[in-house]
Amino acid sequence: VLKILKRSLKMKALILSLVLMACIARNALASTECEVCVKVMDDVRASMSKEDSRKKPAIEQALGGYCSKDDLTNREKKICYYIDPIKRDVAQPFSLGMPSLKVCQRISKTNPEICTVKFPVKTQNLEKKDLSKLRVKQLKQILSERGVECKGCVEKEEFIKKVQDTEHLAGEEL
């Protein structure tokens, strides 16, 4: 009887660990979706007490306080610009304890640009083989963030070369 109990406990532990790993993998895939919005929501939630995170006026005030900080990156400021007019719409799901990603997905129905704000692609120490894995659209985005145009670039190899040539222009934040 003890052996049967031990086996069933081991099976339950195995199933639980598999479910946990699946959840982690799903979250890893979803981590790039609405990434800046999720960071802003997580930062706001971290700055509030658990009790205040259930009160809509306190959430609106915390969003305003977060967005008035001077040390925000340009991308975080952009999210604040999008969120400011719809604070009430943000406070509703936030007050119910909804995860940050779900809150961002819900408010992106009001303004689809919210989830288009992404952190810049890290290009330092990338080798040519790593850059070749990027899409041309991403290479163009890297160049535009550096303030460089690739006139006459047609082939992907030309964009990769231009990204490598302008590596010295890469900054942490624009």
PDB file of N, CA and C in Angstrom, residues 123 136-153 158-171 174:
ATOM      1  N   THR A 123      22.068  44.817 -30.241  1.00  0.00           N
ATOM      2  CA  THR A 123      22.941  44.430 -31.339  1.00  0.00           C
ATOM      3  C   THR A 123      24.402  44.360 -30.944  1.00  0.00           C
ATOM      4  N   VAL A 136      14.702  41.532 -42.551  1.00  0.00           N
ATOM      5  CA  VAL A 136      15.110  42.816 -43.119  1.00  0.00           C
ATOM      6  C   VAL A 136      14.383  43.954 -42.408  1.00  0.00           C
ATOM      7  N   LYS A 137      13.121  43.735 -42.057  1.00  0.00           N
ATOM      8  CA  LYS A 137      12.350  44.749 -41.340  1.00  0.00           C
ATOM      9  C   LYS A 137      13.028  45.107 -40.015  1.00  0.00           C
ATOM     10  N   GLN A 138      13.541  44.093 -39.304  1.00  0.00           N
ATOM     11  CA  GLN A 138      14.219  44.349 -38.034  1.00  0.00           C
ATOM     12  C   GLN A 138      15.544  45.064 -38.269  1.00  0.00           C
ATOM     13  N   LEU A 139      16.250  44.701 -39.325  1.00  0.00           N
ATOM     14  CA  LEU A 139      17.508  45.380 -39.638  1.00  0.00           C
ATOM     15  C   LEU A 139      17.249  46.849 -39.976  1.00  0.00           C
ATOM     16  N   LYS A 140      16.172  47.114 -40.729  1.00  0.00           N
ATOM     17  CA  LYS A 140      15.806  48.496 -41.046  1.00  0.00           C
ATOM     18  C   LYS A 140      15.461  49.267 -39.777  1.00  0.00           C
ATOM     19  N   GLN A 141      14.785  48.590 -38.836  1.00  0.00           N
ATOM     20  CA  GLN A 141      14.413  49.239 -37.582  1.00  0.00           C
ATOM     21  C   GLN A 141      15.664  49.601 -36.777  1.00  0.00           C
ATOM     22  N   ILE A 142      16.636  48.699 -36.746  1.00  0.00           N
ATOM     23  CA  ILE A 142      17.896  48.974 -36.042  1.00  0.00           C
ATOM     24  C   ILE A 142      18.566  50.196 -36.646  1.00  0.00           C
ATOM     25  N   LEU A 143      18.607  50.246 -37.964  1.00  0.00           N
ATOM     26  CA  LEU A 143      19.240  51.383 -38.640  1.00  0.00           C
ATOM     27  C   LEU A 143      18.484  52.677 -38.371  1.00  0.00           C
ATOM     28  N   SER A 144      17.153  52.628 -38.383  1.00  0.00           N
ATOM     29  CA  SER A 144      16.377  53.854 -38.133  1.00  0.00           C
ATOM     30  C   SER A 144      16.553  54.325 -36.691  1.00  0.00           C
ATOM     31  N   GLU A 145      16.690  53.389 -35.747  1.00  0.00           N
ATOM     32  CA  GLU A 145      16.940  53.778 -34.353  1.00  0.00           C
ATOM     33  C   GLU A 145      18.289  54.455 -34.208  1.00  0.00           C
ATOM     34  N   ARG A 146      19.210  54.115 -35.087  1.00  0.00           N
ATOM     35  CA  ARG A 146      20.539  54.749 -35.077  1.00  0.00           C
ATOM     36  C   ARG A 146      20.563  56.024 -35.900  1.00  0.00           C
ATOM     37  N   GLY A 147      19.474  56.328 -36.570  1.00  0.00           N
ATOM     38  CA  GLY A 147      19.414  57.535 -37.387  1.00  0.00           C
ATOM     39  C   GLY A 147      20.144  57.394 -38.703  1.00  0.00           C
ATOM     40  N   VAL A 148      20.238  56.184 -39.217  1.00  0.00           N
ATOM     41  CA  VAL A 148      20.980  55.906 -40.446  1.00  0.00           C
ATOM     42  C   VAL A 148      20.023  55.386 -41.501  1.00  0.00           C
ATOM     43  N   GLU A 149      20.209  55.867 -42.733  1.00  0.00           N
ATOM     44  CA  GLU A 149      19.443  55.332 -43.855  1.00  0.00           C
ATOM     45  C   GLU A 149      20.369  54.471 -44.690  1.00  0.00           C
ATOM     46  N   CYS A 150      19.823  53.447 -45.249  1.00  0.00           N
ATOM     47  CA  CYS A 150      20.614  52.559 -46.102  1.00  0.00           C
ATOM     48  C   CYS A 150      20.136  52.758 -47.534  1.00  0.00           C
ATOM     49  N   LYS A 151      20.536  53.882 -48.134  1.00  0.00           N
ATOM     50  CA  LYS A 151      20.117  54.183 -49.503  1.00  0.00           C
ATOM     51  C   LYS A 151      20.808  53.227 -50.461  1.00  0.00           C
ATOM     52  N   GLY A 152      20.028  52.671 -51.332  1.00  0.00           N
ATOM     53  CA  GLY A 152      20.578  51.750 -52.317  1.00  0.00           C
ATOM     54  C   GLY A 152      20.703  50.318 -51.815  1.00  0.00           C
ATOM     55  N   CYS A 153      20.339  50.075 -50.559  1.00  0.00           N
ATOM     56  CA  CYS A 153      20.393  48.713 -50.028  1.00  0.00           C
ATOM     57  C   CYS A 153      19.197  47.935 -50.548  1.00  0.00           C
ATOM     58  N   GLU A 158      23.440  43.567 -47.616  1.00  0.00           N
ATOM     59  CA  GLU A 158      23.795  44.991 -47.581  1.00  0.00           C
ATOM     60  C   GLU A 158      23.309  45.638 -46.276  1.00  0.00           C
ATOM     61  N   PHE A 159      22.107  45.258 -45.829  1.00  0.00           N
ATOM     62  CA  PHE A 159      21.591  45.790 -44.568  1.00  0.00           C
ATOM     63  C   PHE A 159      22.438  45.293 -43.395  1.00  0.00           C
ATOM     64  N   ILE A 160      22.840  44.028 -43.427  1.00  0.00           N
ATOM     65  CA  ILE A 160      23.675  43.462 -42.357  1.00  0.00           C
ATOM     66  C   ILE A 160      25.001  44.214 -42.287  1.00  0.00           C
ATOM     67  N   LYS A 161      25.603  44.470 -43.438  1.00  0.00           N
ATOM     68  CA  LYS A 161      26.878  45.191 -43.471  1.00  0.00           C
ATOM     69  C   LYS A 161      26.721  46.597 -42.908  1.00  0.00           C
ATOM     70  N   LYS A 162      25.618  47.266 -43.251  1.00  0.00           N
ATOM     71  CA  LYS A 162      25.373  48.621 -42.756  1.00  0.00           C
ATOM     72  C   LYS A 162      25.170  48.626 -41.235  1.00  0.00           C
ATOM     73  N   VAL A 163      24.455  47.614 -40.719  1.00  0.00           N
ATOM     74  CA  VAL A 163      24.264  47.501 -39.265  1.00  0.00           C
ATOM     75  C   VAL A 163      25.605  47.310 -38.578  1.00  0.00           C
ATOM     76  N   GLN A 164      26.461  46.477 -39.161  1.00  0.00           N
ATOM     77  CA  GLN A 164      27.777  46.241 -38.567  1.00  0.00           C
ATOM     78  C   GLN A 164      28.646  47.495 -38.656  1.00  0.00           C
ATOM     79  N   ASP A 165      28.552  48.222 -39.778  1.00  0.00           N
ATOM     80  CA  ASP A 165      29.353  49.436 -39.954  1.00  0.00           C
ATOM     81  C   ASP A 165      28.932  50.562 -39.012  1.00  0.00           C
ATOM     82  N   THR A 166      27.677  50.561 -38.595  1.00  0.00           N
ATOM     83  CA  THR A 166      27.174  51.634 -37.728  1.00  0.00           C
ATOM     84  C   THR A 166      27.045  51.190 -36.272  1.00  0.00           C
ATOM     85  N   GLU A 167      27.725  50.123 -35.924  1.00  0.00           N
ATOM     86  CA  GLU A 167      27.645  49.598 -34.549  1.00  0.00           C
ATOM     87  C   GLU A 167      28.040  50.653 -33.516  1.00  0.00           C
ATOM     88  N   HIS A 168      28.964  51.535 -33.875  1.00  0.00           N
ATOM     89  CA  HIS A 168      29.412  52.569 -32.939  1.00  0.00           C
ATOM     90  C   HIS A 168      28.304  53.573 -32.606  1.00  0.00           C
ATOM     91  N   LEU A 169      27.269  53.629 -33.430  1.00  0.00           N
ATOM     92  CA  LEU A 169      26.157  54.549 -33.183  1.00  0.00           C
ATOM     93  C   LEU A 169      25.102  53.956 -32.245  1.00  0.00           C
ATOM     94  N   ALA A 170      25.231  52.680 -31.939  1.00  0.00           N
ATOM     95  CA  ALA A 170      24.233  52.017 -31.110  1.00  0.00           C
ATOM     96  C   ALA A 170      24.321  52.551 -29.694  1.00  0.00           C
ATOM     97  N   GLY A 171      23.170  52.962 -29.170  1.00  0.00           N
ATOM     98  CA  GLY A 171      23.100  53.444 -27.785  1.00  0.00           C
ATOM     99  C   GLY A 171      22.138  52.578 -27.005  1.00  0.00           C
ATOM    100  N   LEU A 174      17.449  55.693 -27.153  1.00  0.00           N
ATOM    101  CA  LEU A 174      17.461  56.904 -27.976  1.00  0.00           C
ATOM    102  C   LEU A 174      16.918  58.082 -27.225  1.00  0.00           C
TER     103      LEU A 174
END
